[in-house]
Each structure stands twice: as structure tokens, then as C-alpha cells.
Backbone as JSON Lines, residues from 0, in Angstrom:
{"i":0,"aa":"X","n":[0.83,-1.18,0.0],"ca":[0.0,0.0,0.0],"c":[0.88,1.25,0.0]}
{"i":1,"aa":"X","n":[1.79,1.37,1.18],"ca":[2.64,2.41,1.05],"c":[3.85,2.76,-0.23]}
{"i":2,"aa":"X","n":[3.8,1.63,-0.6],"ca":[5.35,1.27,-1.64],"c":[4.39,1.57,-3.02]}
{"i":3,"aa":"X","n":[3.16,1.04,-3.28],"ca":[2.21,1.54,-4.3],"c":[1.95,3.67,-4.33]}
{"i":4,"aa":"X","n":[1.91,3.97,-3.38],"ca":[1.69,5.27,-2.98],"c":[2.81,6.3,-3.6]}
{"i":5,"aa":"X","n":[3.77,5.5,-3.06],"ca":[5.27,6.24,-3.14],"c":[5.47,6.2,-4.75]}
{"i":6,"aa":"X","n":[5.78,4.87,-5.03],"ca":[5.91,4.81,-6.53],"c":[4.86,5.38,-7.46]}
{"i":7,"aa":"X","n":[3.68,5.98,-7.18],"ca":[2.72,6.57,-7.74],"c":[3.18,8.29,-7.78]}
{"i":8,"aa":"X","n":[3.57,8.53,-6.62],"ca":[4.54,9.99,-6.6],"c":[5.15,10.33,-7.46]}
{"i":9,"aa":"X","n":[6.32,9.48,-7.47],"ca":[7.49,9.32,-8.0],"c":[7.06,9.24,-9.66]}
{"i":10,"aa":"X","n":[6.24,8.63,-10.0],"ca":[5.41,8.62,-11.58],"c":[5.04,10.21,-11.68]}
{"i":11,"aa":"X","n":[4.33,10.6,-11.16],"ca":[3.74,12.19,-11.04],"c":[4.99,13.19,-10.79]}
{"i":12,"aa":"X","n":[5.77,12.98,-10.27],"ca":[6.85,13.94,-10.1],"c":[7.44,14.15,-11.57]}
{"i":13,"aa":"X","n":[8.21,12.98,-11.93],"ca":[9.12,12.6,-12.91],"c":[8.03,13.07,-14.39]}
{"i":14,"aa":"X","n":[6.66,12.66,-14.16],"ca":[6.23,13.58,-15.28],"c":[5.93,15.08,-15.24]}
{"i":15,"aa":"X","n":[5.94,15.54,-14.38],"ca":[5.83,16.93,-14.13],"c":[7.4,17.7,-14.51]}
{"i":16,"aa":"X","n":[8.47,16.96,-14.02],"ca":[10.0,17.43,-14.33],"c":[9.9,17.1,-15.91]}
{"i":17,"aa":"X","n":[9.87,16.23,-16.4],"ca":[9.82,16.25,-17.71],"c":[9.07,17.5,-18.44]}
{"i":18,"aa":"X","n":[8.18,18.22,-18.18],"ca":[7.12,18.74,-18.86],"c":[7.53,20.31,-18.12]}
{"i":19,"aa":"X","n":[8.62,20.53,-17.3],"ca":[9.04,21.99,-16.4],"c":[9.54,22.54,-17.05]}
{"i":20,"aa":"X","n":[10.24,22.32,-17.78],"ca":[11.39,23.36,-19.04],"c":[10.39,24.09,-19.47]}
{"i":21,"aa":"X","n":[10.81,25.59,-19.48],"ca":[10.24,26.34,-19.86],"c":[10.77,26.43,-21.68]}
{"i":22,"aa":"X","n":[9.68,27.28,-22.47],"ca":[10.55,27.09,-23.9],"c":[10.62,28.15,-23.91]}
{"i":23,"aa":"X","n":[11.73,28.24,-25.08],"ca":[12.35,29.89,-25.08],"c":[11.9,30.7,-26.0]}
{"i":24,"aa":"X","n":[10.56,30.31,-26.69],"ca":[9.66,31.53,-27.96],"c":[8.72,31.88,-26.53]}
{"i":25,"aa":"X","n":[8.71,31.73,-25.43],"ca":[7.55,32.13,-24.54],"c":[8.01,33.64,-24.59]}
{"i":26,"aa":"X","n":[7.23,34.64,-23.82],"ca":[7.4,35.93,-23.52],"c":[7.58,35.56,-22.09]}
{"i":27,"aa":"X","n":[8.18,36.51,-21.16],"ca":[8.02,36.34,-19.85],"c":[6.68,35.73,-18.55]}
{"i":28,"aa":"X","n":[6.03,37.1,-19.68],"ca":[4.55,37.27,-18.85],"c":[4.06,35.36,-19.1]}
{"i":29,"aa":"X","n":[4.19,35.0,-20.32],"ca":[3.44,33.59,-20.28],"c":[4.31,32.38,-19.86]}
{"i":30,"aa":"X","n":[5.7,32.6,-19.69],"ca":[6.57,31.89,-18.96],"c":[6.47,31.67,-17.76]}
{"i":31,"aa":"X","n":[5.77,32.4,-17.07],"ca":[5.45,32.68,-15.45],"c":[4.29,32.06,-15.24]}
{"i":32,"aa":"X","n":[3.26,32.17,-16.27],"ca":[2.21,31.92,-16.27],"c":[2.17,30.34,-16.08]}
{"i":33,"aa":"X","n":[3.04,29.98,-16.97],"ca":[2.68,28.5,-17.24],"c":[3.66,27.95,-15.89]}
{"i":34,"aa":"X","n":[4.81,28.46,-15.48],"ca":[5.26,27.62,-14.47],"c":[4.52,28.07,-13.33]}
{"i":35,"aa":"X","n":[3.78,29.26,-12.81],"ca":[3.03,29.06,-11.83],"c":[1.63,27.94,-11.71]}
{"i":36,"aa":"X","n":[1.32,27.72,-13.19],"ca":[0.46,26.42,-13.36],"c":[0.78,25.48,-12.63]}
{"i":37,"aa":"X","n":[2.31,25.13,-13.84],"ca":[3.14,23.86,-13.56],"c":[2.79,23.3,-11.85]}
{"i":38,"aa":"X","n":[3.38,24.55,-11.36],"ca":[3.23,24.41,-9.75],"c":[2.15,24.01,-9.44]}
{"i":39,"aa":"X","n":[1.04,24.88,-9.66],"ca":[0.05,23.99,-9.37],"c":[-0.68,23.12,-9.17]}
{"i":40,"aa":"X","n":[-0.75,22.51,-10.39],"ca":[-1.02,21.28,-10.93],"c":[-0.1,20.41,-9.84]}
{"i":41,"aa":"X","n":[1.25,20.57,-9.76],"ca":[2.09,19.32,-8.89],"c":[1.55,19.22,-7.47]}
{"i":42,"aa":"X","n":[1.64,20.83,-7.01],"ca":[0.81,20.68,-5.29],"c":[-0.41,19.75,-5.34]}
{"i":43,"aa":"X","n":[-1.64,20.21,-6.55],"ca":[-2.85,19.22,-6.36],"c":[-2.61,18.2,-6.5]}
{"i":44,"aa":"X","n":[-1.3,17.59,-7.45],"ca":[-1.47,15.88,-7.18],"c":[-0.57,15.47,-6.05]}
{"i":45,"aa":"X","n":[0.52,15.96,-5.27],"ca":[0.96,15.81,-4.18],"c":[-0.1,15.98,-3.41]}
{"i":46,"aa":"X","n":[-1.36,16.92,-3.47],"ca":[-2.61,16.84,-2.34],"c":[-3.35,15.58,-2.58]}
{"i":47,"aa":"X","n":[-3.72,15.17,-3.72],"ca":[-4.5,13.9,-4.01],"c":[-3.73,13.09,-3.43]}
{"i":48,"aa":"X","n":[-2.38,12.5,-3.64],"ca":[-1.89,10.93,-3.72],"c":[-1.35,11.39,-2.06]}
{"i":49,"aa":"X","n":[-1.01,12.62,-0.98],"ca":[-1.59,12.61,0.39],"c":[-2.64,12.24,1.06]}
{"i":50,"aa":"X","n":[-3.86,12.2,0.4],"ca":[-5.36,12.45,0.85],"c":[-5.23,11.05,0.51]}
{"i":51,"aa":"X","n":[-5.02,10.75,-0.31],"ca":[-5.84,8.58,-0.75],"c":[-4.59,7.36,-0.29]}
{"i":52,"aa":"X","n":[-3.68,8.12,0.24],"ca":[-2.57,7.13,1.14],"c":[-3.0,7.21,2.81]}
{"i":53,"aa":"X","n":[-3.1,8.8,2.9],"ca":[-3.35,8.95,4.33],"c":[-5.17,8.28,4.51]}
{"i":54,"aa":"X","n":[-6.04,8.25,4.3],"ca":[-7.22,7.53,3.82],"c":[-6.88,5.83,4.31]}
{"i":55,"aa":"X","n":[-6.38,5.4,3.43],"ca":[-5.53,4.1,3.51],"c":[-5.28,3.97,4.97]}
{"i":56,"aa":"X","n":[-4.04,4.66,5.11],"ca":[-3.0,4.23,6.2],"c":[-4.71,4.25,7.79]}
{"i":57,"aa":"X","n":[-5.36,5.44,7.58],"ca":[-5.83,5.69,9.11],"c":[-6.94,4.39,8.71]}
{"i":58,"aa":"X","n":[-7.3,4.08,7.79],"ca":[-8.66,2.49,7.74],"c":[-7.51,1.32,8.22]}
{"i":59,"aa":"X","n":[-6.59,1.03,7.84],"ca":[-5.72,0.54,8.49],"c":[-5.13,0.56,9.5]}
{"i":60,"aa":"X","n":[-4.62,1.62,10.53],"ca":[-4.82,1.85,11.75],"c":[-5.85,1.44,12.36]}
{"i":61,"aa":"X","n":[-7.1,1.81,12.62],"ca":[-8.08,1.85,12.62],"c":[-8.45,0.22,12.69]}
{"i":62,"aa":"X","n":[-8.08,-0.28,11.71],"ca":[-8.61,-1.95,11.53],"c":[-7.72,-2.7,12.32]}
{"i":63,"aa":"X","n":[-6.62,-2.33,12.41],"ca":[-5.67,-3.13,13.67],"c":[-5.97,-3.21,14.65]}
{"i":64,"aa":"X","n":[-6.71,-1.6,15.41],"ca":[-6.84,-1.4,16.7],"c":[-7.61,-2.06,17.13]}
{"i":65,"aa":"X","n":[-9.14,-2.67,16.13],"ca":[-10.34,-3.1,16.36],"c":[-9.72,-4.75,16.43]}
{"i":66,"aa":"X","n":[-8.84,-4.63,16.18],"ca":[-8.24,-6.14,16.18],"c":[-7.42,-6.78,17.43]}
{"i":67,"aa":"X","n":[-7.21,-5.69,17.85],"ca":[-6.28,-6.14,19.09],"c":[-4.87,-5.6,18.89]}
{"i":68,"aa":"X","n":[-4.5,-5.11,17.92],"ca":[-3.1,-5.52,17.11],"c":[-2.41,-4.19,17.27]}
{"i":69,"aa":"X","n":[-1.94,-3.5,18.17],"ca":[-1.78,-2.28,18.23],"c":[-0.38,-1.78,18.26]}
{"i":70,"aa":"X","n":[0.77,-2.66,18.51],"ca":[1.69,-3.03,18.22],"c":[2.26,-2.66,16.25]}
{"i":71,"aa":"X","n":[1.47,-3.28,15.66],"ca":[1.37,-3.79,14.66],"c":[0.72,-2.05,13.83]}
{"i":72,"aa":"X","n":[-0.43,-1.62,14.54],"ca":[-0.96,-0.3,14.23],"c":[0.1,0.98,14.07]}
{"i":73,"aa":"X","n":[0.68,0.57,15.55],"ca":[2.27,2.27,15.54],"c":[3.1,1.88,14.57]}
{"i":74,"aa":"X","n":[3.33,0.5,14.33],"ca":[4.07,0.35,12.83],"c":[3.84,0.9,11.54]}
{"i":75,"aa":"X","n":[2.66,1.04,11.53],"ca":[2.09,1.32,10.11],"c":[2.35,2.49,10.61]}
{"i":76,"aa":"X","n":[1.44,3.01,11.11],"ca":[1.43,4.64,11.28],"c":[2.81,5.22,11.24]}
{"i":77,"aa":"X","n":[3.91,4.36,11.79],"ca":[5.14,5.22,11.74],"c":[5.97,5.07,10.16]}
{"i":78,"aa":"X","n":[5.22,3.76,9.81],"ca":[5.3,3.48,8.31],"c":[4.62,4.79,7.48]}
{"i":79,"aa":"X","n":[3.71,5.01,7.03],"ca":[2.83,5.31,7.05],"c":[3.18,7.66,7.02]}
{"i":80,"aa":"X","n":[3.83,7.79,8.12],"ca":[4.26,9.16,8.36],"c":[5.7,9.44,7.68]}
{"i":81,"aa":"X","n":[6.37,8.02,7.72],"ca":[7.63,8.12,7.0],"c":[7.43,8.53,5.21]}
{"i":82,"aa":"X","n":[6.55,7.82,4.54],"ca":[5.92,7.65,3.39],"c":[6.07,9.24,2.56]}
{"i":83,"aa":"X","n":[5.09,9.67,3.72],"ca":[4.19,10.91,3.51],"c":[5.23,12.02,3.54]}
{"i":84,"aa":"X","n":[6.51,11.7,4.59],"ca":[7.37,12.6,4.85],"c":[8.22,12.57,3.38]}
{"i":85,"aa":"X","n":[8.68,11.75,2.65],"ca":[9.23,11.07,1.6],"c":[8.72,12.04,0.3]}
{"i":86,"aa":"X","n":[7.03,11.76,0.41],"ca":[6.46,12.16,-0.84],"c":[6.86,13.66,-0.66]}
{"i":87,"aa":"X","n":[6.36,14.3,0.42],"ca":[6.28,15.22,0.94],"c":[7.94,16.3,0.27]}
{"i":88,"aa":"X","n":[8.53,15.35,1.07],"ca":[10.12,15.67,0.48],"c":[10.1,16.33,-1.1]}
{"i":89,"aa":"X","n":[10.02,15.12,-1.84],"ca":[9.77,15.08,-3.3],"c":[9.2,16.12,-3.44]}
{"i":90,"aa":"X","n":[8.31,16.66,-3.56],"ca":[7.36,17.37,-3.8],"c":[7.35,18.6,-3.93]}
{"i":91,"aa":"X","n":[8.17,19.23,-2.82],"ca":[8.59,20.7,-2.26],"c":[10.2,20.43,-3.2]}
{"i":92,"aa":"X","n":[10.94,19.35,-3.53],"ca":[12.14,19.17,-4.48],"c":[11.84,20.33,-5.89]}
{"i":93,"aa":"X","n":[10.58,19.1,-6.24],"ca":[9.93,19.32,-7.52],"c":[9.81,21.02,-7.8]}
{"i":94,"aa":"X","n":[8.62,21.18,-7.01],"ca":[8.27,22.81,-6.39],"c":[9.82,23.8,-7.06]}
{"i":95,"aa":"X","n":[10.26,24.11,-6.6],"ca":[11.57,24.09,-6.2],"c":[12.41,24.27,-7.46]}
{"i":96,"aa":"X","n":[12.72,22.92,-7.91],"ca":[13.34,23.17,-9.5],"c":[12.51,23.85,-10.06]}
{"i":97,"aa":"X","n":[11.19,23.57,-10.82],"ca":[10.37,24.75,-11.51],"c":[10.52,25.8,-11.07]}
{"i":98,"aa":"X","n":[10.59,26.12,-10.34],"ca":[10.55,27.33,-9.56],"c":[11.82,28.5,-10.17]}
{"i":99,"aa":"X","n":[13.32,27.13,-9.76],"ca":[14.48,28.17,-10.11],"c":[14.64,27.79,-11.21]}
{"i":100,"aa":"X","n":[13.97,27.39,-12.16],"ca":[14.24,27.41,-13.75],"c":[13.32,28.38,-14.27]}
{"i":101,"aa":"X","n":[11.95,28.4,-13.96],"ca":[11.42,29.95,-14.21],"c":[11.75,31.18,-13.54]}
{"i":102,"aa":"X","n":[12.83,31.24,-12.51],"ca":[13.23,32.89,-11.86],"c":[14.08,32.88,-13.13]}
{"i":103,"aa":"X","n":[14.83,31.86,-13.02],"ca":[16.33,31.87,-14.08],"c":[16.02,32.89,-15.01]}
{"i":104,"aa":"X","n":[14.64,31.8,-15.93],"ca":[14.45,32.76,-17.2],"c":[13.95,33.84,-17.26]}
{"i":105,"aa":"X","n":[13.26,34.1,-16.14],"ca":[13.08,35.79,-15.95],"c":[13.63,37.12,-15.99]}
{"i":106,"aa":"X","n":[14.71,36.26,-14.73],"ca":[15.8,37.05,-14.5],"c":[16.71,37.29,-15.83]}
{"i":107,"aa":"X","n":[16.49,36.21,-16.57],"ca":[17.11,36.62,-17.84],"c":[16.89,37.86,-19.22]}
{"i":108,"aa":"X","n":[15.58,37.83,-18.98],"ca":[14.94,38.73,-19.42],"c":[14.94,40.3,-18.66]}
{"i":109,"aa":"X","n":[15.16,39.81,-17.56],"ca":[14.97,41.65,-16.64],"c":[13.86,41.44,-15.96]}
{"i":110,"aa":"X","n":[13.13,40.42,-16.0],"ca":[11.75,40.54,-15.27],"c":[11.47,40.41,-13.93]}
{"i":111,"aa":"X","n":[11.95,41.33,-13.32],"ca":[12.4,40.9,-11.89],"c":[11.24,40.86,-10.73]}
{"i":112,"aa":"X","n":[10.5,41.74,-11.44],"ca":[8.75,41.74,-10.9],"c":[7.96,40.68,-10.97]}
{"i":113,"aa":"X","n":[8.3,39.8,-12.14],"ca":[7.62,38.76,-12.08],"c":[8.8,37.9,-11.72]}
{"i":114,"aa":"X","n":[9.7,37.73,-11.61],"ca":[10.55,36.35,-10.92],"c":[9.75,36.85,-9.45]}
{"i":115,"aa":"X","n":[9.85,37.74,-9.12],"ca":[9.57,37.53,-7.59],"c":[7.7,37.46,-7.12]}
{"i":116,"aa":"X","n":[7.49,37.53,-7.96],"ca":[5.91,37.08,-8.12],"c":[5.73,35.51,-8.28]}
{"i":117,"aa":"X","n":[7.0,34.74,-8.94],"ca":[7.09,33.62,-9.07],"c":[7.51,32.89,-7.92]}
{"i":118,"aa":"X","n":[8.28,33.65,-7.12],"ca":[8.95,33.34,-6.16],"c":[8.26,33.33,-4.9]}
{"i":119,"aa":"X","n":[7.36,34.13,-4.78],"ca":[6.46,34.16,-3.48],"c":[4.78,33.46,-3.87]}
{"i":120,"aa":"X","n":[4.97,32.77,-5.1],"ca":[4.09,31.38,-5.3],"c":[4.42,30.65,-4.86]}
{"i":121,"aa":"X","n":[5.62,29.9,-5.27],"ca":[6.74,29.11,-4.75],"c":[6.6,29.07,-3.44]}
{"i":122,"aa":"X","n":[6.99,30.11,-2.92],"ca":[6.99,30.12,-1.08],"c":[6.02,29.28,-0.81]}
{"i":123,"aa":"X","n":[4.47,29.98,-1.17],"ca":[3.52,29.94,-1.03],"c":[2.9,28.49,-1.52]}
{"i":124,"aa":"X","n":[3.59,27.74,-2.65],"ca":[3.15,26.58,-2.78],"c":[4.16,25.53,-1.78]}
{"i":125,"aa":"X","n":[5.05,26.03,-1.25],"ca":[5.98,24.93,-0.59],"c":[5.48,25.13,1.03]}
{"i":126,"aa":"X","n":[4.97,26.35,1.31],"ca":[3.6,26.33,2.72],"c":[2.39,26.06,2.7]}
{"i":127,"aa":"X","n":[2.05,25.69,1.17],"ca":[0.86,25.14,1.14],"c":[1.05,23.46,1.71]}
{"i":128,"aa":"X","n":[2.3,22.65,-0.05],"ca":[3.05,21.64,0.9],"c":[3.48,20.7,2.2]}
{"i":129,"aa":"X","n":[3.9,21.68,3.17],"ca":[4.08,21.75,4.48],"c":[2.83,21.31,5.33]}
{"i":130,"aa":"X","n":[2.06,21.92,5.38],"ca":[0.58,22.12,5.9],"c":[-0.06,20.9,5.33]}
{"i":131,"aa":"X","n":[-0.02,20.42,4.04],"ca":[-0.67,19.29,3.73],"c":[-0.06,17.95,4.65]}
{"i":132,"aa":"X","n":[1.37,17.81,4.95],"ca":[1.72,17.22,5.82],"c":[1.82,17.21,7.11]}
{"i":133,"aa":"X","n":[1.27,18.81,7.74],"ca":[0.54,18.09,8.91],"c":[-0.31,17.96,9.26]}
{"i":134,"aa":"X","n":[-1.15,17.82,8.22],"ca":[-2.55,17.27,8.23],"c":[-2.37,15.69,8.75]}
{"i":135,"aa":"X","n":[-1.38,15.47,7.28],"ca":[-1.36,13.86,7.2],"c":[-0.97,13.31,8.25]}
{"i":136,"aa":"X","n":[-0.01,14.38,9.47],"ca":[0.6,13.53,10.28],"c":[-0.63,13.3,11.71]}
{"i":137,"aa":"X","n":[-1.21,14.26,11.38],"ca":[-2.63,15.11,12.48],"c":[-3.51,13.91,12.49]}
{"i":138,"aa":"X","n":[-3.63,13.49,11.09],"ca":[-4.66,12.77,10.35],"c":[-4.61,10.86,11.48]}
{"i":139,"aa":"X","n":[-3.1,11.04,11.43],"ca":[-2.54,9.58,11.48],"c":[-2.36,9.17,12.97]}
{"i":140,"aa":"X","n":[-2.0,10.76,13.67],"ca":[-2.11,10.64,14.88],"c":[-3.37,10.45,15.75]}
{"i":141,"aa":"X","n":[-4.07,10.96,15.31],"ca":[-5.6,10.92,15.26],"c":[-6.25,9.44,15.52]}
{"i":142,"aa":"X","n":[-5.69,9.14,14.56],"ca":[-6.38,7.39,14.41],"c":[-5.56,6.66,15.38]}
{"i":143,"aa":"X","n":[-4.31,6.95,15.69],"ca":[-3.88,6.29,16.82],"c":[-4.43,6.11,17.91]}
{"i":144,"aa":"X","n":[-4.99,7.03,18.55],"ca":[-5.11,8.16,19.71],"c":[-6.91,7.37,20.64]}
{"i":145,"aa":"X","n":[-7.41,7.2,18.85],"ca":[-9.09,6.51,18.79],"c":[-9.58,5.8,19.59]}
């Protein structure tokens, strides 16, 4: 479940890096445009494949505890938070390169208004990021706790 999760990331990342290069007939203004997308788009599927692992992991918690098996439950869960910390990692990586490959080309241009418009997305998508993981960890602790 967790190793399915991860490697599902890792698919979504690696196509998102493939598809980050900005091209060089863009104008600034739509260079920005499209990597503040880019960003986008990666946070929502780093939010999806968070939301349907962490989902997982707490019905699983959850089903141990009702089992007796609780031992077996802090495993997962610590399984489980490691995962999330992982994707999590990745994610804000990803963030990150797009990020300094569209200031790059900005800055190349002179556009320094919009690199830093790009740049406090960025922030802003890598605290969005953040926050999604401590949900997940909120989420997991939660079900422990039950």
C-alpha cells in the first residue's frame, strides 16, 4: 500500500519534471504563467496521492486497533508518516526546481517583478506543501489516539 503510494509519486513527479522546461519563444509574462500552473497542478497531485494514502493508512490503523493488534498499528502509522514525509520531500524538491528554472528565465529577461511574483508562489506553494503534511501527520495521529 505504502510502496504503491510512493511509486505513484514518484510517476507524477518525474512527469511533471519532464514537462518543467520552460521554452524559449515564450514571452516572460506567459513563462510565469505557465510555471506558476506547472506548480500547481504538482501541489494538487501531491494533495491527491496525500489524501488517498493517508485515507488508507488511518482504515488501516483503525482496523488493527479493532483487532487487538496495536503493536502492529504504531508500525504502520510510523510506516505510514515516513511515506508521507518522503512524498512530501519530493514534492517541495519538484516545487523548487520549476521554480528556479522559471526565476532563471526571468531574471534573464529583466523581469524581476515577475521572478519575484514567481517566487512568493513558490513560497507559497511549498507552505501550502508543508501544511498538507501536517494534516497527514494530524490525520494519522488521530487514528492512533481513537
Amino acid at each position: 500500500m505504502i510502496r504503491t503510494a510512493f511509486f505513484t509519486c514518484l510517476t507524477v513527479v518525474s512527469l511533471c519534471l519532464t514537462s518543467a522546461s520552460v521554452q524559449a519563444h515564450e514571452n516572460p509574462v506567459e513563462a510565469a504563467a505557465r510555471c506558476m500552473e506547472r506548480v500547481e497542478h504538482l501541489v494538487n497531485r501531491c494533495e491527491n496521492a496525500a489524501s488517498e494514502e493517508t485515507q488508507q493508512c488511518v482504515h488501516e490503523i483503525r482496523r488493527l486497533k479493532a483487532d487487538g493488534q496495536y503493536e502492529t498499528a504504531i508500525q504502520v502509522a510510523r510506516e505510514c508518516v515516513s511515506s508521507s514525509r518522503r512524498r512530501t520531500r519530493i514534492c517541495i524538491g519538484e516545487v523548487r526546481e520549476i521554480c528556479t528554472r522559471c526565476v532563471d528565465y526571468l531574471l534573464q529577461f529583466g523581469a524581476e517583478e515577475l521572478a519575484a511574483r514567481v517566487r512568493s508562489h513558490c513560497r507559497a506553494a511549498v507552505d501550502q506543501l508543508e501544511t498538507i503534511q501536517q494534516r497527514v501527520e494530524n490525520a494519522i495521529q488521530e487514528a492512533l489516539n481513537c
